């Protein structure tokens, strides 16, 4: 039986606020199998970004355990967390966060600066840029690209180190419908071709329904909306 890539067990997250802590996640349980695609939906402020930040080791839960590839993320060193964050998990945000003074290709290579093997990285970047329909944009600055092209460049950068998990936080939030559909299709193609596991936060039900599973946030808890893999 296959092991989950990611398990969340009784995750609680509170932010220190006065007069009392703000409890955002009250009890989140989730299992994600390798190669799955999963959408998370829910109203603004319900804790979607909080949850992605916890999964991505950018923050730690107040209580509960996050198991990634069989390892309890709460029990490993900050260094090891940083390594996982850089090589095993890719991030895409609503805003592309590309470096404006670097070309698309250079941006794609930024995450490879910490671990060398640059020859192979350039090759992979070019392959991914082609996959994302950006081959002819490789040497342009992000400012010259459309919003959709920038987001696709951000996806290429997120995948350059071949992570097994891609976390995307409203990746289509700044795009028009065409751009959004194109980006979603790219993510799903990569999901199928590279067995990339996808966790996508989105406001768009159209995009959510393209994924294998849709989970909905309500009152700090995640509920399955369609289908189950149990
Ligand atoms: P969503 O992504 O679903 O819109 P967030 O996870 O960003 O929701 O935020 C959930 C709640 O937690 C909101 O009430 C927000 O104000 C609060 N929050 C988020 N980050 C912090 C933080 N670093 N410190 C304090 N409160 C926070
Ligand atoms: Mg958010």
mmCIF file of C-alpha atoms and ligand atoms in Angstrom:
data_model
loop_
_atom_site.group_PDB
_atom_site.id
_atom_site.type_symbol
_atom_site.label_atom_id
_atom_site.label_comp_id
_atom_site.label_asym_id
_atom_site.label_seq_id
_atom_site.Cartn_x
_atom_site.Cartn_y
_atom_site.Cartn_z
ATOM 1 C CA UNK A 1 0.000 0.000 0.000
ATOM 2 C CA UNK A 2 1.381 3.403 -0.947
ATOM 3 C CA UNK A 3 2.401 5.776 1.832
ATOM 4 C CA UNK A 4 0.944 9.279 1.858
ATOM 5 C CA UNK A 5 3.370 11.944 0.659
ATOM 6 C CA UNK A 6 1.970 14.285 3.271
ATOM 7 C CA UNK A 7 -0.099 13.790 6.417
ATOM 8 C CA UNK A 8 -1.485 16.480 8.680
ATOM 9 C CA UNK A 9 -2.568 15.205 12.077
ATOM 10 C CA UNK A 10 -4.770 17.313 14.331
ATOM 11 C CA UNK A 11 -3.170 20.559 13.257
ATOM 12 C CA UNK A 12 -3.971 23.574 15.417
ATOM 13 C CA UNK A 13 -2.596 26.994 14.576
ATOM 14 C CA UNK A 14 -2.971 30.046 16.775
ATOM 15 C CA UNK A 15 -1.487 33.478 16.235
ATOM 16 C CA UNK A 16 -0.562 35.439 19.346
ATOM 17 C CA UNK A 17 -3.082 38.278 19.546
ATOM 18 C CA UNK A 18 -4.372 40.214 22.505
ATOM 19 C CA UNK A 19 -6.404 39.792 24.565
ATOM 20 C CA UNK A 20 -6.372 36.137 23.498
ATOM 21 C CA UNK A 21 -4.694 34.088 20.746
ATOM 22 C CA UNK A 22 -6.432 33.934 17.385
ATOM 23 C CA UNK A 23 -7.128 30.280 16.610
ATOM 24 C CA UNK A 24 -7.152 29.944 12.820
ATOM 25 C CA UNK A 25 -6.891 26.171 12.379
ATOM 26 C CA UNK A 26 -8.864 24.267 14.973
ATOM 27 C CA UNK A 27 -8.230 20.674 13.918
ATOM 28 C CA UNK A 28 -7.010 19.969 10.423
ATOM 29 C CA UNK A 29 -6.458 16.400 9.288
ATOM 30 C CA UNK A 30 -5.389 15.595 5.773
ATOM 31 C CA UNK A 31 -3.621 12.898 3.810
ATOM 32 C CA UNK A 32 -2.224 13.550 0.364
ATOM 33 C CA UNK A 33 -1.041 10.628 -1.746
ATOM 34 C CA UNK A 34 1.909 10.919 -4.136
ATOM 35 C CA UNK A 35 0.787 12.262 -7.504
ATOM 36 C CA UNK A 36 -2.564 13.583 -6.301
ATOM 37 C CA UNK A 37 -3.907 16.990 -7.217
ATOM 38 C CA UNK A 38 -5.865 18.762 -4.554
ATOM 39 C CA UNK A 39 -7.707 22.072 -4.376
ATOM 40 C CA UNK A 40 -8.390 23.979 -1.168
ATOM 41 C CA UNK A 41 -11.232 26.482 -1.232
ATOM 42 C CA UNK A 42 -12.817 28.706 1.383
ATOM 43 C CA UNK A 43 -13.627 32.336 2.145
ATOM 44 C CA UNK A 44 -10.959 34.972 2.541
ATOM 45 C CA UNK A 45 -9.328 34.910 5.968
ATOM 46 C CA UNK A 46 -10.275 31.314 6.780
ATOM 47 C CA UNK A 47 -6.682 30.095 7.033
ATOM 48 C CA UNK A 48 -5.743 28.788 3.584
ATOM 49 C CA UNK A 49 -2.412 30.614 3.407
ATOM 50 C CA UNK A 50 -1.736 29.719 7.030
ATOM 51 C CA UNK A 51 -2.159 26.060 6.150
ATOM 52 C CA UNK A 52 0.106 26.238 3.074
ATOM 53 C CA UNK A 53 2.780 28.031 5.108
ATOM 54 C CA UNK A 54 2.706 25.214 7.660
ATOM 55 C CA UNK A 55 2.954 22.526 4.991
ATOM 56 C CA UNK A 56 5.776 24.451 3.339
ATOM 57 C CA UNK A 57 7.715 24.716 6.639
ATOM 58 C CA UNK A 58 7.548 28.521 6.528
ATOM 59 C CA UNK A 59 5.804 28.396 9.907
ATOM 60 C CA UNK A 60 5.161 25.802 12.595
ATOM 61 C CA UNK A 61 1.838 24.580 13.993
ATOM 62 C CA UNK A 62 0.811 25.335 17.576
ATOM 63 C CA UNK A 63 0.126 21.631 17.972
ATOM 64 C CA UNK A 64 -0.280 18.574 15.788
ATOM 65 C CA UNK A 65 2.109 16.833 13.428
ATOM 66 C CA UNK A 66 3.030 17.291 9.794
ATOM 67 C CA UNK A 67 4.575 14.210 8.221
ATOM 68 C CA UNK A 68 6.244 14.724 4.855
ATOM 69 C CA UNK A 69 7.777 11.708 3.105
ATOM 70 C CA UNK A 70 7.624 9.793 6.363
ATOM 71 C CA UNK A 71 9.431 12.469 8.382
ATOM 72 C CA UNK A 72 7.896 14.500 11.180
ATOM 73 C CA UNK A 73 8.670 18.099 10.222
ATOM 74 C CA UNK A 74 8.332 19.173 13.855
ATOM 75 C CA UNK A 75 11.197 16.896 14.850
ATOM 76 C CA UNK A 76 13.873 17.938 12.372
ATOM 77 C CA UNK A 77 16.429 20.739 12.516
ATOM 78 C CA UNK A 78 15.925 24.197 11.018
ATOM 79 C CA UNK A 79 18.686 23.371 8.505
ATOM 80 C CA UNK A 80 16.986 20.224 7.374
ATOM 81 C CA UNK A 81 13.703 22.150 7.088
ATOM 82 C CA UNK A 82 15.456 24.676 4.859
ATOM 83 C CA UNK A 83 16.785 21.888 2.664
ATOM 84 C CA UNK A 84 13.320 20.357 2.286
ATOM 85 C CA UNK A 85 11.868 23.794 1.529
ATOM 86 C CA UNK A 86 14.451 24.432 -1.173
ATOM 87 C CA UNK A 87 14.576 21.070 -2.889
ATOM 88 C CA UNK A 88 11.478 19.035 -2.109
ATOM 89 C CA UNK A 89 8.699 21.622 -2.041
ATOM 90 C CA UNK A 90 7.943 24.229 -4.686
ATOM 91 C CA UNK A 91 5.936 27.401 -4.028
ATOM 92 C CA UNK A 92 3.857 29.601 -6.297
ATOM 93 C CA UNK A 93 2.057 32.658 -4.910
ATOM 94 C CA UNK A 94 -0.595 35.031 -6.213
ATOM 95 C CA UNK A 95 2.132 37.539 -7.036
ATOM 96 C CA UNK A 96 4.951 36.036 -9.074
ATOM 97 C CA UNK A 97 7.821 37.520 -6.969
ATOM 98 C CA UNK A 98 10.212 37.252 -9.913
ATOM 99 C CA UNK A 99 13.366 39.373 -9.641
ATOM 100 C CA UNK A 100 12.690 42.308 -11.990
ATOM 101 C CA UNK A 101 16.326 42.810 -13.007
ATOM 102 C CA UNK A 102 16.886 39.147 -13.960
ATOM 103 C CA UNK A 103 15.757 37.391 -17.116
ATOM 104 C CA UNK A 104 13.135 34.666 -17.035
ATOM 105 C CA UNK A 105 15.859 32.026 -17.371
ATOM 106 C CA UNK A 106 17.964 33.582 -14.583
ATOM 107 C CA UNK A 107 14.906 33.748 -12.330
ATOM 108 C CA UNK A 108 14.232 30.079 -13.015
ATOM 109 C CA UNK A 109 17.780 29.251 -11.918
ATOM 110 C CA UNK A 110 17.739 31.180 -8.600
ATOM 111 C CA UNK A 111 16.760 28.141 -6.472
ATOM 112 C CA UNK A 112 19.681 26.190 -7.930
ATOM 113 C CA UNK A 113 22.267 28.675 -6.641
ATOM 114 C CA UNK A 114 22.544 26.871 -3.304
ATOM 115 C CA UNK A 115 23.158 23.444 -4.769
ATOM 116 C CA UNK A 116 25.385 23.439 -7.827
ATOM 117 C CA UNK A 117 25.282 21.226 -10.935
ATOM 118 C CA UNK A 118 24.516 24.233 -13.045
ATOM 119 C CA UNK A 119 24.864 22.509 -16.419
ATOM 120 C CA UNK A 120 22.021 20.168 -15.654
ATOM 121 C CA UNK A 121 19.951 22.993 -14.142
ATOM 122 C CA UNK A 122 20.123 25.123 -17.300
ATOM 123 C CA UNK A 123 19.025 22.141 -19.337
ATOM 124 C CA UNK A 124 16.110 21.478 -17.018
ATOM 125 C CA UNK A 125 15.149 25.173 -16.974
ATOM 126 C CA UNK A 126 15.060 25.223 -20.763
ATOM 127 C CA UNK A 127 12.969 22.081 -20.878
ATOM 128 C CA UNK A 128 10.514 23.480 -18.323
ATOM 129 C CA UNK A 129 10.352 26.865 -20.070
ATOM 130 C CA UNK A 130 9.481 25.063 -23.269
ATOM 131 C CA UNK A 131 6.847 23.029 -21.426
ATOM 132 C CA UNK A 132 5.382 26.300 -20.095
ATOM 133 C CA UNK A 133 5.330 27.890 -23.550
ATOM 134 C CA UNK A 134 8.052 30.370 -22.578
ATOM 135 C CA UNK A 135 11.015 29.305 -24.730
ATOM 136 C CA UNK A 136 10.993 32.560 -26.655
ATOM 137 C CA UNK A 137 10.761 34.548 -23.404
ATOM 138 C CA UNK A 138 13.818 33.029 -21.686
ATOM 139 C CA UNK A 139 16.025 36.095 -22.098
ATOM 140 C CA UNK A 140 13.390 38.751 -21.420
ATOM 141 C CA UNK A 141 12.874 40.614 -18.170
ATOM 142 C CA UNK A 142 9.663 39.787 -16.263
ATOM 143 C CA UNK A 143 8.415 43.340 -16.860
ATOM 144 C CA UNK A 144 8.064 42.545 -20.560
ATOM 145 C CA UNK A 145 5.817 39.535 -19.963
ATOM 146 C CA UNK A 146 2.055 39.217 -19.607
ATOM 147 C CA UNK A 147 0.641 38.340 -16.185
ATOM 148 C CA UNK A 148 0.016 34.769 -17.279
ATOM 149 C CA UNK A 149 3.543 34.391 -18.634
ATOM 150 C CA UNK A 150 4.980 35.667 -15.354
ATOM 151 C CA UNK A 151 3.008 33.174 -13.339
ATOM 152 C CA UNK A 152 4.117 30.364 -15.652
ATOM 153 C CA UNK A 153 7.721 31.555 -15.174
ATOM 154 C CA UNK A 154 7.141 31.379 -11.413
ATOM 155 C CA UNK A 155 5.960 27.785 -11.841
ATOM 156 C CA UNK A 156 9.144 26.949 -13.765
ATOM 157 C CA UNK A 157 11.243 28.464 -10.980
ATOM 158 C CA UNK A 158 9.272 26.510 -8.352
ATOM 159 C CA UNK A 159 9.956 23.235 -10.164
ATOM 160 C CA UNK A 160 13.600 23.704 -11.088
ATOM 161 C CA UNK A 161 14.905 21.547 -8.226
ATOM 162 C CA UNK A 162 12.381 18.795 -9.049
ATOM 163 C CA UNK A 163 10.280 18.970 -5.886
ATOM 164 C CA UNK A 164 7.734 16.217 -5.307
ATOM 165 C CA UNK A 165 5.158 18.692 -3.957
ATOM 166 C CA UNK A 166 4.002 22.010 -5.403
ATOM 167 C CA UNK A 167 2.111 24.418 -3.140
ATOM 168 C CA UNK A 168 0.249 27.156 -4.991
ATOM 169 C CA UNK A 169 -1.520 29.957 -3.113
ATOM 170 C CA UNK A 170 -4.134 31.527 -5.394
ATOM 171 C CA UNK A 171 -1.757 31.241 -8.351
ATOM 172 C CA UNK A 172 -4.418 32.480 -10.780
ATOM 173 C CA UNK A 173 -5.746 35.233 -8.509
ATOM 174 C CA UNK A 174 -4.220 38.028 -10.585
ATOM 175 C CA UNK A 175 -4.990 36.541 -14.013
ATOM 176 C CA UNK A 176 -7.847 36.860 -16.469
ATOM 177 C CA UNK A 177 -9.868 33.761 -17.319
ATOM 178 C CA UNK A 178 -7.682 32.670 -20.241
ATOM 179 C CA UNK A 179 -4.489 33.141 -18.264
ATOM 180 C CA UNK A 180 -5.975 31.292 -15.305
ATOM 181 C CA UNK A 181 -7.073 28.334 -17.409
ATOM 182 C CA UNK A 182 -3.699 28.119 -19.113
ATOM 183 C CA UNK A 183 -1.889 28.143 -15.782
ATOM 184 C CA UNK A 184 -4.189 25.488 -14.311
ATOM 185 C CA UNK A 185 -3.684 23.318 -17.362
ATOM 186 C CA UNK A 186 0.104 23.658 -17.067
ATOM 187 C CA UNK A 187 -0.039 22.595 -13.412
ATOM 188 C CA UNK A 188 -2.199 19.582 -14.236
ATOM 189 C CA UNK A 189 0.003 18.550 -17.182
ATOM 190 C CA UNK A 190 3.033 18.641 -14.878
ATOM 191 C CA UNK A 191 1.040 16.722 -12.271
ATOM 192 C CA UNK A 192 0.447 13.945 -14.789
ATOM 193 C CA UNK A 193 3.759 13.972 -16.633
ATOM 194 C CA UNK A 194 6.072 14.312 -13.648
ATOM 195 C CA UNK A 195 3.883 12.774 -10.921
ATOM 196 C CA UNK A 196 4.059 16.174 -9.240
ATOM 197 C CA UNK A 197 1.736 16.337 -6.242
ATOM 198 C CA UNK A 198 -0.315 19.529 -6.291
ATOM 199 C CA UNK A 199 -1.958 21.465 -3.459
ATOM 200 C CA UNK A 200 -3.655 24.518 -4.935
ATOM 201 C CA UNK A 201 -5.543 27.176 -2.987
ATOM 202 C CA UNK A 202 -8.038 28.862 -5.271
ATOM 203 C CA UNK A 203 -11.120 31.048 -5.320
ATOM 204 C CA UNK A 204 -12.158 29.579 -8.637
ATOM 205 C CA UNK A 205 -14.497 26.590 -8.489
ATOM 206 C CA UNK A 206 -13.750 26.021 -12.205
ATOM 207 C CA UNK A 207 -10.094 25.485 -11.372
ATOM 208 C CA UNK A 208 -10.795 23.588 -8.168
ATOM 209 C CA UNK A 209 -12.920 21.096 -10.072
ATOM 210 C CA UNK A 210 -10.060 20.301 -12.448
ATOM 211 C CA UNK A 211 -8.215 18.703 -9.488
ATOM 212 C CA UNK A 212 -8.626 15.134 -8.172
ATOM 213 C CA UNK A 213 -10.068 16.340 -4.847
ATOM 214 C CA UNK A 214 -11.615 19.538 -3.553
ATOM 215 C CA UNK A 215 -11.386 20.383 0.152
ATOM 216 C CA UNK A 216 -13.352 23.184 1.711
ATOM 217 C CA UNK A 217 -12.427 25.160 4.789
ATOM 218 C CA UNK A 218 -15.130 25.832 7.306
ATOM 219 C CA UNK A 219 -14.557 27.072 10.851
ATOM 220 C CA UNK A 220 -10.939 26.005 10.995
ATOM 221 C CA UNK A 221 -11.628 22.502 9.697
ATOM 222 C CA UNK A 222 -11.131 21.011 6.220
ATOM 223 C CA UNK A 223 -13.903 18.940 4.661
ATOM 224 C CA UNK A 224 -13.875 16.856 1.506
ATOM 225 C CA UNK A 225 -16.216 18.302 -1.089
ATOM 226 C CA UNK A 226 -16.125 15.740 -3.854
ATOM 227 C CA UNK A 227 -14.941 12.140 -4.106
ATOM 228 C CA UNK A 228 -12.713 10.413 -1.599
ATOM 229 C CA UNK A 229 -9.558 8.418 -1.895
ATOM 230 C CA UNK A 230 -9.941 6.656 1.414
HETATM 231 P P1 LIG B 1 -6.666 33.077 3.811
HETATM 232 O O1 LIG B 1 -5.390 32.733 3.120
HETATM 233 O O2 LIG B 1 -7.655 31.946 3.806
HETATM 234 O O3 LIG B 1 -7.282 34.321 3.306
HETATM 235 P P2 LIG B 1 -4.935 33.514 6.119
HETATM 236 O O4 LIG B 1 -4.345 32.190 6.422
HETATM 237 O O5 LIG B 1 -4.087 34.486 5.402
HETATM 238 O O6 LIG B 1 -6.343 33.299 5.359
HETATM 239 O O7 LIG B 1 -5.406 34.202 7.480
HETATM 240 C C1 LIG B 1 -6.259 33.558 8.398
HETATM 241 C C2 LIG B 1 -6.442 34.428 9.622
HETATM 242 O O8 LIG B 1 -5.235 34.521 10.336
HETATM 243 C C3 LIG B 1 -6.860 35.859 9.296
HETATM 244 O O9 LIG B 1 -7.737 36.281 10.303
HETATM 245 C C4 LIG B 1 -5.555 36.615 9.369
HETATM 246 O O10 LIG B 1 -5.776 37.954 9.734
HETATM 247 C C5 LIG B 1 -4.811 35.874 10.455
HETATM 248 N N1 LIG B 1 -3.365 35.884 10.267
HETATM 249 C C6 LIG B 1 -2.684 35.422 9.189
HETATM 250 N N2 LIG B 1 -1.354 35.541 9.353
HETATM 251 C C7 LIG B 1 -1.166 36.097 10.573
HETATM 252 C C8 LIG B 1 -0.016 36.462 11.335
HETATM 253 N N3 LIG B 1 1.216 36.275 10.872
HETATM 254 N N4 LIG B 1 -0.226 37.009 12.569
HETATM 255 C C9 LIG B 1 -1.466 37.188 13.059
HETATM 256 N N5 LIG B 1 -2.599 36.857 12.392
HETATM 257 C C10 LIG B 1 -2.460 36.310 11.172
HETATM 258 MG MG1 LIG B 2 -4.447 33.630 1.547
#
